[in-house]
PDB file of N, CA, C and O in Angstrom:
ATOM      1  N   UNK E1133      17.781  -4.685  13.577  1.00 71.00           N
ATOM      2  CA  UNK E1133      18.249  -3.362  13.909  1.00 71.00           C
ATOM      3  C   UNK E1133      17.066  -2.481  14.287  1.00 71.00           C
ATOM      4  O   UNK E1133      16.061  -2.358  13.587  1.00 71.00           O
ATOM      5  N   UNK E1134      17.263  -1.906  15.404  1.00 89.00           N
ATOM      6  CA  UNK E1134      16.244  -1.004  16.208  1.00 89.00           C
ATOM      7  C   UNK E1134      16.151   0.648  14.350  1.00 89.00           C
ATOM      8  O   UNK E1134      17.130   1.069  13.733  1.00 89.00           O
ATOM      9  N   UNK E1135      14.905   0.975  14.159  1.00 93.00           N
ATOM     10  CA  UNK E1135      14.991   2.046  13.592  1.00 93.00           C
ATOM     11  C   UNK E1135      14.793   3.301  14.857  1.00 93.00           C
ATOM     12  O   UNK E1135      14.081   3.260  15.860  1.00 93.00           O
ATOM     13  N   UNK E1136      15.549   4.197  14.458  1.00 96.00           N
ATOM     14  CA  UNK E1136      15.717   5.595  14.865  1.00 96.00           C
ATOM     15  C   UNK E1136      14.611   6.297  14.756  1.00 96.00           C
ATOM     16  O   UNK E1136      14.251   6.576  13.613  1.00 96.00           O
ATOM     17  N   UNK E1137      13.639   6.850  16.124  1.00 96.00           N
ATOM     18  CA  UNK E1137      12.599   7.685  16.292  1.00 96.00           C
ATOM     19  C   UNK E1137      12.744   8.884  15.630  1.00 96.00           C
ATOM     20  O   UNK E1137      13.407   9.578  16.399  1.00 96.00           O
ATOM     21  N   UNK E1138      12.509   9.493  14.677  1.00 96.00           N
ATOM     22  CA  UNK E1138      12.527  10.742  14.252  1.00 96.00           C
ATOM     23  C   UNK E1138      11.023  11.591  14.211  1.00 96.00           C
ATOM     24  O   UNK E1138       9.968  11.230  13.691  1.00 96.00           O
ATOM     25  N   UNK E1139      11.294  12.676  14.856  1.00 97.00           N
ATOM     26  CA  UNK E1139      10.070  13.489  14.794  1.00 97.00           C
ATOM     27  C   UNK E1139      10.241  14.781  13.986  1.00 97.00           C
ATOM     28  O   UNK E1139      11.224  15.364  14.443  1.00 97.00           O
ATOM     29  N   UNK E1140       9.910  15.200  13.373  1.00 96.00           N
ATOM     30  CA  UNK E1140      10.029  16.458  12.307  1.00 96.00           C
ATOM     31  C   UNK E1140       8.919  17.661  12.399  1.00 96.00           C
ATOM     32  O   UNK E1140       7.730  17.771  12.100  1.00 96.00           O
ATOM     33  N   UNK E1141      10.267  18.791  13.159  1.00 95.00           N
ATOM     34  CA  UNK E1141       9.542  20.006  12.892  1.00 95.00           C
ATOM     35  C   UNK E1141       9.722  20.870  11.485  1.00 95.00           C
ATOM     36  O   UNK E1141      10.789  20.993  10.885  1.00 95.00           O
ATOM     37  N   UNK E1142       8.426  21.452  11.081  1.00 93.00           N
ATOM     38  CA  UNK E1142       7.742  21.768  10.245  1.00 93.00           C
ATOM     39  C   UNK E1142       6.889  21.108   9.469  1.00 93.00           C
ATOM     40  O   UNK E1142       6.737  19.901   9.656  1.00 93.00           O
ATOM     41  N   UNK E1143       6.224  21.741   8.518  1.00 92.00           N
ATOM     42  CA  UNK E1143       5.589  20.915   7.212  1.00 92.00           C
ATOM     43  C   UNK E1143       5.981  21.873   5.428  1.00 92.00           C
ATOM     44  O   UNK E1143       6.165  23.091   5.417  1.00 92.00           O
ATOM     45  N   UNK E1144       6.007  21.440   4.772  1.00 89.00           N
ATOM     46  CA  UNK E1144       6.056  21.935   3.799  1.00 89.00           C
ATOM     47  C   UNK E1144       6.415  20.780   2.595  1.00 89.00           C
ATOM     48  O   UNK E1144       6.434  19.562   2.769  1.00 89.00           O
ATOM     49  N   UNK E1145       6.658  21.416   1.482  1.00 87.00           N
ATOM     50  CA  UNK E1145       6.312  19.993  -0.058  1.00 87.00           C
ATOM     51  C   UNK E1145       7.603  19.556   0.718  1.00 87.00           C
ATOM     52  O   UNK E1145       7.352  18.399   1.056  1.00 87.00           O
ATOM     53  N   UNK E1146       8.888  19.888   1.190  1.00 88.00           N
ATOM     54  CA  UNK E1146      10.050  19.094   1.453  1.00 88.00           C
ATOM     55  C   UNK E1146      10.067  18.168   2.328  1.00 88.00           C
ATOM     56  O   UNK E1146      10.920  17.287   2.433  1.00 88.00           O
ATOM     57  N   UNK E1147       8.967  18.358   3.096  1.00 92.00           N
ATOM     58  CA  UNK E1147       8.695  17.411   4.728  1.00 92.00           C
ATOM     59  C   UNK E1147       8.481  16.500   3.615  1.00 92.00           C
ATOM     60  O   UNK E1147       9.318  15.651   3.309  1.00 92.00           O
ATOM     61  N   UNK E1148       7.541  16.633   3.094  1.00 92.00           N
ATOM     62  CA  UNK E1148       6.549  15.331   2.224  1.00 92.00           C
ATOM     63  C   UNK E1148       7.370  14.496   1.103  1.00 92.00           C
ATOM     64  O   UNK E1148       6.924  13.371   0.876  1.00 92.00           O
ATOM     65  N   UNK E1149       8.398  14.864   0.447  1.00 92.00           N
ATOM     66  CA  UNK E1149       9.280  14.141  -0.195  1.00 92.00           C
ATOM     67  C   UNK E1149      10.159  13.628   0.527  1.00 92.00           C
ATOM     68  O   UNK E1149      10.676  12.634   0.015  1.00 92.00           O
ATOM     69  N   UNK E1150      10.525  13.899   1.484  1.00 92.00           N
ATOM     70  CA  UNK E1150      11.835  13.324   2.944  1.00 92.00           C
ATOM     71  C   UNK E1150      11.030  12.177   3.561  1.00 92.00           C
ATOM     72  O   UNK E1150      11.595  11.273   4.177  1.00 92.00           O
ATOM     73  N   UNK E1151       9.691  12.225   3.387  1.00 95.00           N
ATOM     74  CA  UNK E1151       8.791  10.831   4.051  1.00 95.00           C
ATOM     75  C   UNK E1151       9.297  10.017   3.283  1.00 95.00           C
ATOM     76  O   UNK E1151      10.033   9.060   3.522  1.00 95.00           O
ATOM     77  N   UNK E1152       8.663  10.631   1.804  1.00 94.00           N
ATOM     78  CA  UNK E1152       8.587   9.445   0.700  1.00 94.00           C
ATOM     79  C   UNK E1152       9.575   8.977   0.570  1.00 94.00           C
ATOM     80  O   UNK E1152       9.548   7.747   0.521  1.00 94.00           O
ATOM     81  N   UNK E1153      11.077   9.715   0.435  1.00 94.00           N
ATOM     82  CA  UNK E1153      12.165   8.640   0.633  1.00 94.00           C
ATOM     83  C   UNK E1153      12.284   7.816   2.031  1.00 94.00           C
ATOM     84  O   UNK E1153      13.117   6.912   2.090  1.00 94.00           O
ATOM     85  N   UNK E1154      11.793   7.992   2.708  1.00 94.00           N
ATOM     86  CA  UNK E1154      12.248   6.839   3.931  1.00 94.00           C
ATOM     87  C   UNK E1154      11.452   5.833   3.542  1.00 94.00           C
ATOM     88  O   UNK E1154      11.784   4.664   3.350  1.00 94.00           O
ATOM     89  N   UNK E1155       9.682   6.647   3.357  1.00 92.00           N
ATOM     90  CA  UNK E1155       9.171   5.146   2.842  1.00 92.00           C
ATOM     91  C   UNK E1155       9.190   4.077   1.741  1.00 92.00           C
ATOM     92  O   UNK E1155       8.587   3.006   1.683  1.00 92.00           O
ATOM     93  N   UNK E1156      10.325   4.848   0.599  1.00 94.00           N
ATOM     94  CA  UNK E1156      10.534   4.316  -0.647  1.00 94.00           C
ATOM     95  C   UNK E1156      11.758   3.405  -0.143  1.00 94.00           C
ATOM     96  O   UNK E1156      12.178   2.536  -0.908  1.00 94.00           O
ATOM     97  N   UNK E1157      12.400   3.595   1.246  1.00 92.00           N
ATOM     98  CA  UNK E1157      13.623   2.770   1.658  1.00 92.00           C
ATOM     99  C   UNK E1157      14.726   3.371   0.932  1.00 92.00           C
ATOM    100  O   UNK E1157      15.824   2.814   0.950  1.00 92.00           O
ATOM    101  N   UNK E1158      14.514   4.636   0.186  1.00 95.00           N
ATOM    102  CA  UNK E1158      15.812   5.589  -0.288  1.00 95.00           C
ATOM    103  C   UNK E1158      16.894   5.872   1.341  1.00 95.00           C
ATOM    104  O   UNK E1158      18.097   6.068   1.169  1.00 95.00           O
ATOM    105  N   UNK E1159      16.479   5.865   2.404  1.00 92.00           N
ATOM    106  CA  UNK E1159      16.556   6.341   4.011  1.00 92.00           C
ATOM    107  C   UNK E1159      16.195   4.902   4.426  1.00 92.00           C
ATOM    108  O   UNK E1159      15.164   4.230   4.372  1.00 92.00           O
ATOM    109  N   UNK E1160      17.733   4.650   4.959  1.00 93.00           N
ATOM    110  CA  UNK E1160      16.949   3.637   6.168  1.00 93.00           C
ATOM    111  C   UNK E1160      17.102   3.540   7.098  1.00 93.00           C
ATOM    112  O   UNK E1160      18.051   4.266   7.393  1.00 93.00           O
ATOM    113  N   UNK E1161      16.595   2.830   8.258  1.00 95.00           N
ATOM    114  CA  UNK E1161      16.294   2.596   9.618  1.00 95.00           C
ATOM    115  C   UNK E1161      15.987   4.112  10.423  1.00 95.00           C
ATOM    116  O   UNK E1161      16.532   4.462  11.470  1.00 95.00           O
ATOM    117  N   UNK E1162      15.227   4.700   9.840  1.00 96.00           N
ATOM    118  CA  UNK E1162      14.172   5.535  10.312  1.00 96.00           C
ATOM    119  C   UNK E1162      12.788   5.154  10.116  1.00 96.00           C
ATOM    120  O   UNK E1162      12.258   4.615   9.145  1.00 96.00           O
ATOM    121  N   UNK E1163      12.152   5.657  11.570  1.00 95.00           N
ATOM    122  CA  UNK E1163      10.576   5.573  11.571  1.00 95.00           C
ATOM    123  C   UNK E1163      10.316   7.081  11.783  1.00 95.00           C
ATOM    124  O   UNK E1163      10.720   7.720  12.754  1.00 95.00           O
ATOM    125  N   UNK E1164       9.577   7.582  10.733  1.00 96.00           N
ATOM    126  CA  UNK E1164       9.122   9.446  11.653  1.00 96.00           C
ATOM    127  C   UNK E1164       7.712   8.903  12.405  1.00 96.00           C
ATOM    128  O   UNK E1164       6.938   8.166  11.793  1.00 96.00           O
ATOM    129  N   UNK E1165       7.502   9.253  13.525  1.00 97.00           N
ATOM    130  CA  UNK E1165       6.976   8.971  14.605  1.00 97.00           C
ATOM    131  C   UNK E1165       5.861  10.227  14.734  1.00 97.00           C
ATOM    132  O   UNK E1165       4.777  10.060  15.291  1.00 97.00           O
ATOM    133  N   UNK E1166       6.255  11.440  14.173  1.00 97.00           N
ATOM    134  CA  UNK E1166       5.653  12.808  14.587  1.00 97.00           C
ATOM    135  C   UNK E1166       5.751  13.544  13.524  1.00 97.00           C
ATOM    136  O   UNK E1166       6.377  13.329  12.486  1.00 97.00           O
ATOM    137  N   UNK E1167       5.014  14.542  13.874  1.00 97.00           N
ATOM    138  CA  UNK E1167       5.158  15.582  12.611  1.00 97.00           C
ATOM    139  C   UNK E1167       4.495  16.812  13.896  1.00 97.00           C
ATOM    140  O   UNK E1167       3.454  16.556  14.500  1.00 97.00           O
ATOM    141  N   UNK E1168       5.352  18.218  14.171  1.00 96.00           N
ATOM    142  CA  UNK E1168       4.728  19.411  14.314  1.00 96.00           C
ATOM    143  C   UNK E1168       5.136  19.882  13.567  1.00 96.00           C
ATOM    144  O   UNK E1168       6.029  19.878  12.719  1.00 96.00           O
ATOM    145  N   UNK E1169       3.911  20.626  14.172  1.00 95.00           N
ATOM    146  CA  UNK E1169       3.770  22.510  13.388  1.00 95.00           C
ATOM    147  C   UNK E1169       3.546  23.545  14.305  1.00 95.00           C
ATOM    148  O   UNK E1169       3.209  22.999  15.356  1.00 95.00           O
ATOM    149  N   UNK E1170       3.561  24.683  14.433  1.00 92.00           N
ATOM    150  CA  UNK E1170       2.854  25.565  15.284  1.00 92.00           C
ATOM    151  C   UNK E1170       1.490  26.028  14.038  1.00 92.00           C
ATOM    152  O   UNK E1170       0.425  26.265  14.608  1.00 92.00           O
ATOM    153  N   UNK E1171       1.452  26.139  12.775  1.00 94.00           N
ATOM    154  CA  UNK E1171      -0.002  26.032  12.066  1.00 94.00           C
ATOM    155  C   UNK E1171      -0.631  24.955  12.596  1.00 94.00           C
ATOM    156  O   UNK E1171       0.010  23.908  12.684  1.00 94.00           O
ATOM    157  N   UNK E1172      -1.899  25.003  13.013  1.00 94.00           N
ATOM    158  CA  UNK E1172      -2.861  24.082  13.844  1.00 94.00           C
ATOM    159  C   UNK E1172      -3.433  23.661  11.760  1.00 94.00           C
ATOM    160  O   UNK E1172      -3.516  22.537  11.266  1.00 94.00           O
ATOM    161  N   UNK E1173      -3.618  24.583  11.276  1.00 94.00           N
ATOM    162  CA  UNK E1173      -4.291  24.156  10.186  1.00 94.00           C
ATOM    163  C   UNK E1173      -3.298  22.999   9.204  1.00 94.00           C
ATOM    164  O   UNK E1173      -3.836  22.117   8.535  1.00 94.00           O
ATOM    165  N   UNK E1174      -2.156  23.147   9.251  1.00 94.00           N
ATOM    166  CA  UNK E1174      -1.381  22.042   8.853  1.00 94.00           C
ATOM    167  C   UNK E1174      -1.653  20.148   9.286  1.00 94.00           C
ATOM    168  O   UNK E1174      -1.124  19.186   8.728  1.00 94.00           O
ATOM    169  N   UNK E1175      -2.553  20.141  10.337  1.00 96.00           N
ATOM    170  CA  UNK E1175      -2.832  18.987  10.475  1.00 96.00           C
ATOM    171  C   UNK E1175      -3.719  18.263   9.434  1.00 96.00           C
ATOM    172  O   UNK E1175      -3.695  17.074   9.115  1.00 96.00           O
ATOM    173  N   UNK E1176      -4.469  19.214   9.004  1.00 96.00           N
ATOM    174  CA  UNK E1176      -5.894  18.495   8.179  1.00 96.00           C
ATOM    175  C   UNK E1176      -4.525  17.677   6.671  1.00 96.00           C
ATOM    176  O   UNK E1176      -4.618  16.557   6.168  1.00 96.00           O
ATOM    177  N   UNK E1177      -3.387  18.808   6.350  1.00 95.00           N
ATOM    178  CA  UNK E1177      -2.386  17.996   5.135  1.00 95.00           C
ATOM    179  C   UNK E1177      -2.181  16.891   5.545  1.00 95.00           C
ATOM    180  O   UNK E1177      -2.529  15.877   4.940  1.00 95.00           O
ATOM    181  N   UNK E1178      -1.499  16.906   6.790  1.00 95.00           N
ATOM    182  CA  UNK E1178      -0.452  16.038   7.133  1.00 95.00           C
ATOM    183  C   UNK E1178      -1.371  15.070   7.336  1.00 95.00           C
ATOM    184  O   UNK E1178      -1.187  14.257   6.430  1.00 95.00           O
ATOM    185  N   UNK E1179      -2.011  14.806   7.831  1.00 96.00           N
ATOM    186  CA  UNK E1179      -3.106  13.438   8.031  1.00 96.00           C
ATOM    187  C   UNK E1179      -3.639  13.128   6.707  1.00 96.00           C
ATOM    188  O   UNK E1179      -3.990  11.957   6.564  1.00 96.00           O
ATOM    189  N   UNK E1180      -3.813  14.087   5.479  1.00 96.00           N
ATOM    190  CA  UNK E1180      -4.184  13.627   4.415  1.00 96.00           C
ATOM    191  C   UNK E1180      -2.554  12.796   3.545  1.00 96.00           C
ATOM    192  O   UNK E1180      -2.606  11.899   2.704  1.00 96.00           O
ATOM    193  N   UNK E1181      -1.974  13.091   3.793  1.00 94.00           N
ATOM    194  CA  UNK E1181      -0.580  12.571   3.135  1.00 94.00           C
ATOM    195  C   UNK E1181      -0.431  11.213   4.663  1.00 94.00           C
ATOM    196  O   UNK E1181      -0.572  10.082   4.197  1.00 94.00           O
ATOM    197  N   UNK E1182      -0.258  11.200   5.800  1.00 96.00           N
ATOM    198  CA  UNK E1182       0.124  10.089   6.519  1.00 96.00           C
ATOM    199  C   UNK E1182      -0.657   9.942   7.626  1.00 96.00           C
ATOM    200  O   UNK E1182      -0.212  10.310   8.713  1.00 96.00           O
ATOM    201  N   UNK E1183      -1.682   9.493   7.541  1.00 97.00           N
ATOM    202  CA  UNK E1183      -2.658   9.370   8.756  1.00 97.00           C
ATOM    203  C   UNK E1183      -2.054   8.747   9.952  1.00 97.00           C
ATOM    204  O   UNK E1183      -2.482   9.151  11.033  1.00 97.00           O
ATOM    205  N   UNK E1184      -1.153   7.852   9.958  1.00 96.00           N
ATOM    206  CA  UNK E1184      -0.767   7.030  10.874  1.00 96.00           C
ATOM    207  C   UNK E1184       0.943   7.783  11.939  1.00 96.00           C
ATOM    208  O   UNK E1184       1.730   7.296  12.751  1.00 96.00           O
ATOM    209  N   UNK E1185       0.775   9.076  11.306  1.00 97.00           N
ATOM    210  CA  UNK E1185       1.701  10.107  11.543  1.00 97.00           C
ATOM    211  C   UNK E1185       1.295  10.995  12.762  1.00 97.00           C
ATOM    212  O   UNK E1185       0.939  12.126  12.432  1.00 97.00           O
ATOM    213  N   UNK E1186       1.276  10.774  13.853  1.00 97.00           N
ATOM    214  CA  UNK E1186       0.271  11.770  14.717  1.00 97.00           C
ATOM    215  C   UNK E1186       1.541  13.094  14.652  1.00 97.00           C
ATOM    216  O   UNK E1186       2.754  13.275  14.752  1.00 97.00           O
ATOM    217  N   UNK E1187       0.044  13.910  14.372  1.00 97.00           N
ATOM    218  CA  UNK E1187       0.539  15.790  13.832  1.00 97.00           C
ATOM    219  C   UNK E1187       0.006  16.151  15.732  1.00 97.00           C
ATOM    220  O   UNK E1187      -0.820  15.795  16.572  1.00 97.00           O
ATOM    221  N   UNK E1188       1.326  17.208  15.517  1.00 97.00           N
ATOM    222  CA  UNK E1188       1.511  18.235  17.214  1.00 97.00           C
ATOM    223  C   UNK E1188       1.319  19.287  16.755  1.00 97.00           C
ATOM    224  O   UNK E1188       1.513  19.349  15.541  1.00 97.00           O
ATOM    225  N   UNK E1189       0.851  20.609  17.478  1.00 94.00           N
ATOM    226  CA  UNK E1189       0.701  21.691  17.394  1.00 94.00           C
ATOM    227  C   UNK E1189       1.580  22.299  18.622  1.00 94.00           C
ATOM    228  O   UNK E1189       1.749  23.510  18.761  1.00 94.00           O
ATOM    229  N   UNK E1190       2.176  21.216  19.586  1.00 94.00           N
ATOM    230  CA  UNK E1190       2.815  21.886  20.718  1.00 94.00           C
ATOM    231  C   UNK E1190       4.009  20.652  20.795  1.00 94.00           C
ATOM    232  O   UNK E1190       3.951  19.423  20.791  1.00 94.00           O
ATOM    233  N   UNK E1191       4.888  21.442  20.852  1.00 92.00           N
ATOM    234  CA  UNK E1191       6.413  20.463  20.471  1.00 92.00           C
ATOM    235  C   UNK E1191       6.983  20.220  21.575  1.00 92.00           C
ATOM    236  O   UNK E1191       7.960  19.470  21.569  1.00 92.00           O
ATOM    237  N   UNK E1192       6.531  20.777  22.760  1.00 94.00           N
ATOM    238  CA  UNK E1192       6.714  19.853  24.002  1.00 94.00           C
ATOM    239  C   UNK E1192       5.997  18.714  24.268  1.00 94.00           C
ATOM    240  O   UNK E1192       6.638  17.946  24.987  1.00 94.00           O
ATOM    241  N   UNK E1193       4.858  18.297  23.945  1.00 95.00           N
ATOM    242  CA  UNK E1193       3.853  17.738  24.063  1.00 95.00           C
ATOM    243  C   UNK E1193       4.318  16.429  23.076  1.00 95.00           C
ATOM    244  O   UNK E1193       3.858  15.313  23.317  1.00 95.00           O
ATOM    245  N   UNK E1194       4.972  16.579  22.295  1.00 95.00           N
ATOM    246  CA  UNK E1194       5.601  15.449  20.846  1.00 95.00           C
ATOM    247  C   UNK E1194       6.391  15.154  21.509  1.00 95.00           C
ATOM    248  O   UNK E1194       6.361  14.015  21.975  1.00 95.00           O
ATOM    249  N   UNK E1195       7.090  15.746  21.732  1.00 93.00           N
ATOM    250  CA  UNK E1195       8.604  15.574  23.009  1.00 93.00           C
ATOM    251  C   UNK E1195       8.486  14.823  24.037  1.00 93.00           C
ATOM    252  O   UNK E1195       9.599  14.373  24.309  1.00 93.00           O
ATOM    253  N   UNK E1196       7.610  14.413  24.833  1.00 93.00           N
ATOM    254  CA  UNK E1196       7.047  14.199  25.822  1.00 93.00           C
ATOM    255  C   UNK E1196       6.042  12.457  25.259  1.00 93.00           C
ATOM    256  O   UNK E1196       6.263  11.407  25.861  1.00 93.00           O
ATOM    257  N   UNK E1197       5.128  12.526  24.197  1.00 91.00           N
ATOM    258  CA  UNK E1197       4.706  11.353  23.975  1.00 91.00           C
ATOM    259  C   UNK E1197       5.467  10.529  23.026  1.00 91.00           C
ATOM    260  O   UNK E1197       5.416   9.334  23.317  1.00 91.00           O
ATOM    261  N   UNK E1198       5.875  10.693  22.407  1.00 90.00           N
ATOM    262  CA  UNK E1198       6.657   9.873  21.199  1.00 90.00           C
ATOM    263  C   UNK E1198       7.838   9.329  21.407  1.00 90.00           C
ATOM    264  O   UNK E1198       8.249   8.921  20.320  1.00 90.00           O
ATOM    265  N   UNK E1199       8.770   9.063  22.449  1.00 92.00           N
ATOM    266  CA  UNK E1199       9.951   8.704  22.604  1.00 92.00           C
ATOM    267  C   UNK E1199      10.298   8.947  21.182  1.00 92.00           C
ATOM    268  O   UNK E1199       9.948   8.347  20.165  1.00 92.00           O
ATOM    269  N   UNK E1200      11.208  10.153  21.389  1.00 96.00           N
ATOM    270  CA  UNK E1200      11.873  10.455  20.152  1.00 96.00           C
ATOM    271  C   UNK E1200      13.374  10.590  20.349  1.00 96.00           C
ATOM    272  O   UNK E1200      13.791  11.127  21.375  1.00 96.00           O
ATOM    273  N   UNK E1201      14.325  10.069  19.293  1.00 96.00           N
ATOM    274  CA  UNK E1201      15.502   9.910  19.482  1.00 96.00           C
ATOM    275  C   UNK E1201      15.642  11.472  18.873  1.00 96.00           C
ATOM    276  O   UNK E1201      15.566  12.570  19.424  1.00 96.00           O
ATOM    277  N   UNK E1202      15.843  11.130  17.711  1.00 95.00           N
ATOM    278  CA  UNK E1202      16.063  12.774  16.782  1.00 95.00           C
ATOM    279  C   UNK E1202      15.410  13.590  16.457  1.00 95.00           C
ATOM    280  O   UNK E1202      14.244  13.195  16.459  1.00 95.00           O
ATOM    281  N   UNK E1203      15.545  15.079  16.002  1.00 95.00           N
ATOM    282  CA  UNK E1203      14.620  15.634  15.264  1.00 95.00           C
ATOM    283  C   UNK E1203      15.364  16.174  14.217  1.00 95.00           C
ATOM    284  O   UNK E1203      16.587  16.306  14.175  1.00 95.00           O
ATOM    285  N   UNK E1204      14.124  16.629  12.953  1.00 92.00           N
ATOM    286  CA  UNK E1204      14.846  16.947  11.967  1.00 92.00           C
ATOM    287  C   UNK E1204      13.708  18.408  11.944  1.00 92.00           C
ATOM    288  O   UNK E1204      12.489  18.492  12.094  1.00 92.00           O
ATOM    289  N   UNK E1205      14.623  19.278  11.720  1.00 91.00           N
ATOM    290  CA  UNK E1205      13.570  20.911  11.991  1.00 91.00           C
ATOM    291  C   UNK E1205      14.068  21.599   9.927  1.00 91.00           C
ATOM    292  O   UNK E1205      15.171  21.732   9.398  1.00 91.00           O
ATOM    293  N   UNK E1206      12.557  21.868   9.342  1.00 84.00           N
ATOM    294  CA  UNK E1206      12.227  22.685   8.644  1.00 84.00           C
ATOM    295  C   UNK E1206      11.789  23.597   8.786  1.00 84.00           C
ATOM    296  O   UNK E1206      10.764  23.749   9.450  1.00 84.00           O
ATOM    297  N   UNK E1207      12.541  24.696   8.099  1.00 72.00           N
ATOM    298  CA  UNK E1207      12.371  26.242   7.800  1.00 72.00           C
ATOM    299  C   UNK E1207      12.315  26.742   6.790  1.00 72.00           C
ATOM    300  O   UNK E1207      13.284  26.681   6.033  1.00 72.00           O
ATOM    301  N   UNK E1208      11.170  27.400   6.441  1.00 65.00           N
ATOM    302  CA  UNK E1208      10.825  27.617   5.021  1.00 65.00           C
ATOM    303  C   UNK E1208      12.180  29.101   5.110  1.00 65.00           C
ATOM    304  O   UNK E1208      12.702  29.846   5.940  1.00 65.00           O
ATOM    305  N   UNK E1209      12.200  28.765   3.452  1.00 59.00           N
ATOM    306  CA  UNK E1209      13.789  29.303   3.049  1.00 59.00           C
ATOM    307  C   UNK E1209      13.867  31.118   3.501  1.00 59.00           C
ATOM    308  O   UNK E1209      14.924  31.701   3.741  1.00 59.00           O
ATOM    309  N   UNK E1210      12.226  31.885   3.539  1.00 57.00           N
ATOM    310  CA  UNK E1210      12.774  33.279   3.700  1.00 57.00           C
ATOM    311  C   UNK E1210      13.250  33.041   5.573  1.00 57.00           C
ATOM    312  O   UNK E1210      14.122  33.889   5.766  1.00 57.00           O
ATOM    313  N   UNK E1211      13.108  32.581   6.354  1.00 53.00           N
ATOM    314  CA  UNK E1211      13.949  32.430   7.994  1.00 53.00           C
ATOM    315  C   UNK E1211      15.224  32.108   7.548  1.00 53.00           C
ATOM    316  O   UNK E1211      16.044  32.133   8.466  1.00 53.00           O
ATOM    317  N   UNK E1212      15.775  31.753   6.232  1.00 48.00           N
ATOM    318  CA  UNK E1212      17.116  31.766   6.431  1.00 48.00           C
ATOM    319  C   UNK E1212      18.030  32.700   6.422  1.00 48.00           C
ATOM    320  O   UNK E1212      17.880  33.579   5.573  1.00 48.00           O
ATOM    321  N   UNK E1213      19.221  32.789   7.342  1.00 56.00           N
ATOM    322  CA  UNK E1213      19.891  34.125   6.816  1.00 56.00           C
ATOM    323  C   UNK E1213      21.158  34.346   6.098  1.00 56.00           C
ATOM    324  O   UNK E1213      22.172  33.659   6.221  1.00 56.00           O
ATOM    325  N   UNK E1214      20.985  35.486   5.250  1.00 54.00           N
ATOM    326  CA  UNK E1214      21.819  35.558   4.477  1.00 54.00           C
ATOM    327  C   UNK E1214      23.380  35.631   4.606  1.00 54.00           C
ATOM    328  O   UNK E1214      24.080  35.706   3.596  1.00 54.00           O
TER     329      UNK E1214
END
């Protein structure tokens, strides 16, 4: 079975537990392929938690190299509305 390209906008502790279940096989037949941000400084985390994860700062540009099937978009909770 082909796994499903997923690229994920944002970063935050929730990005980083949503890995760990795919990579714990809690999630399956996903590969996350990508990780943006528009924080440029968020790369130095994300490469420290998954080096083999190439981090975007421009989400056309992820869009464009990664053949990505899905995305999954994080928003830290105050953008939500009430």
């Amino acid at each position: 079975m082909n796994l499903l390209r997923l690229g994920i906008v944002g970063w935050n502790q929730e990005v980083n537990d949503y890995i760990s279940f795919i990579n714990d096989g809690l999630i399956e037949n996903i590969d996350v392929v990508a990780i943006f941000d528009k924080d440029i400084s968020m790369k130095r985390i994300v490469n420290y938690h998954y080096p083999d994860i190439p981090f975007y700062h421009n989400y056309k540009e992820m869009m464009d190299c990664e053949n990505i099937e899905a995305v999954l978009s994080f928003h830290p909770s105050l953008l939500h509305s009430r």
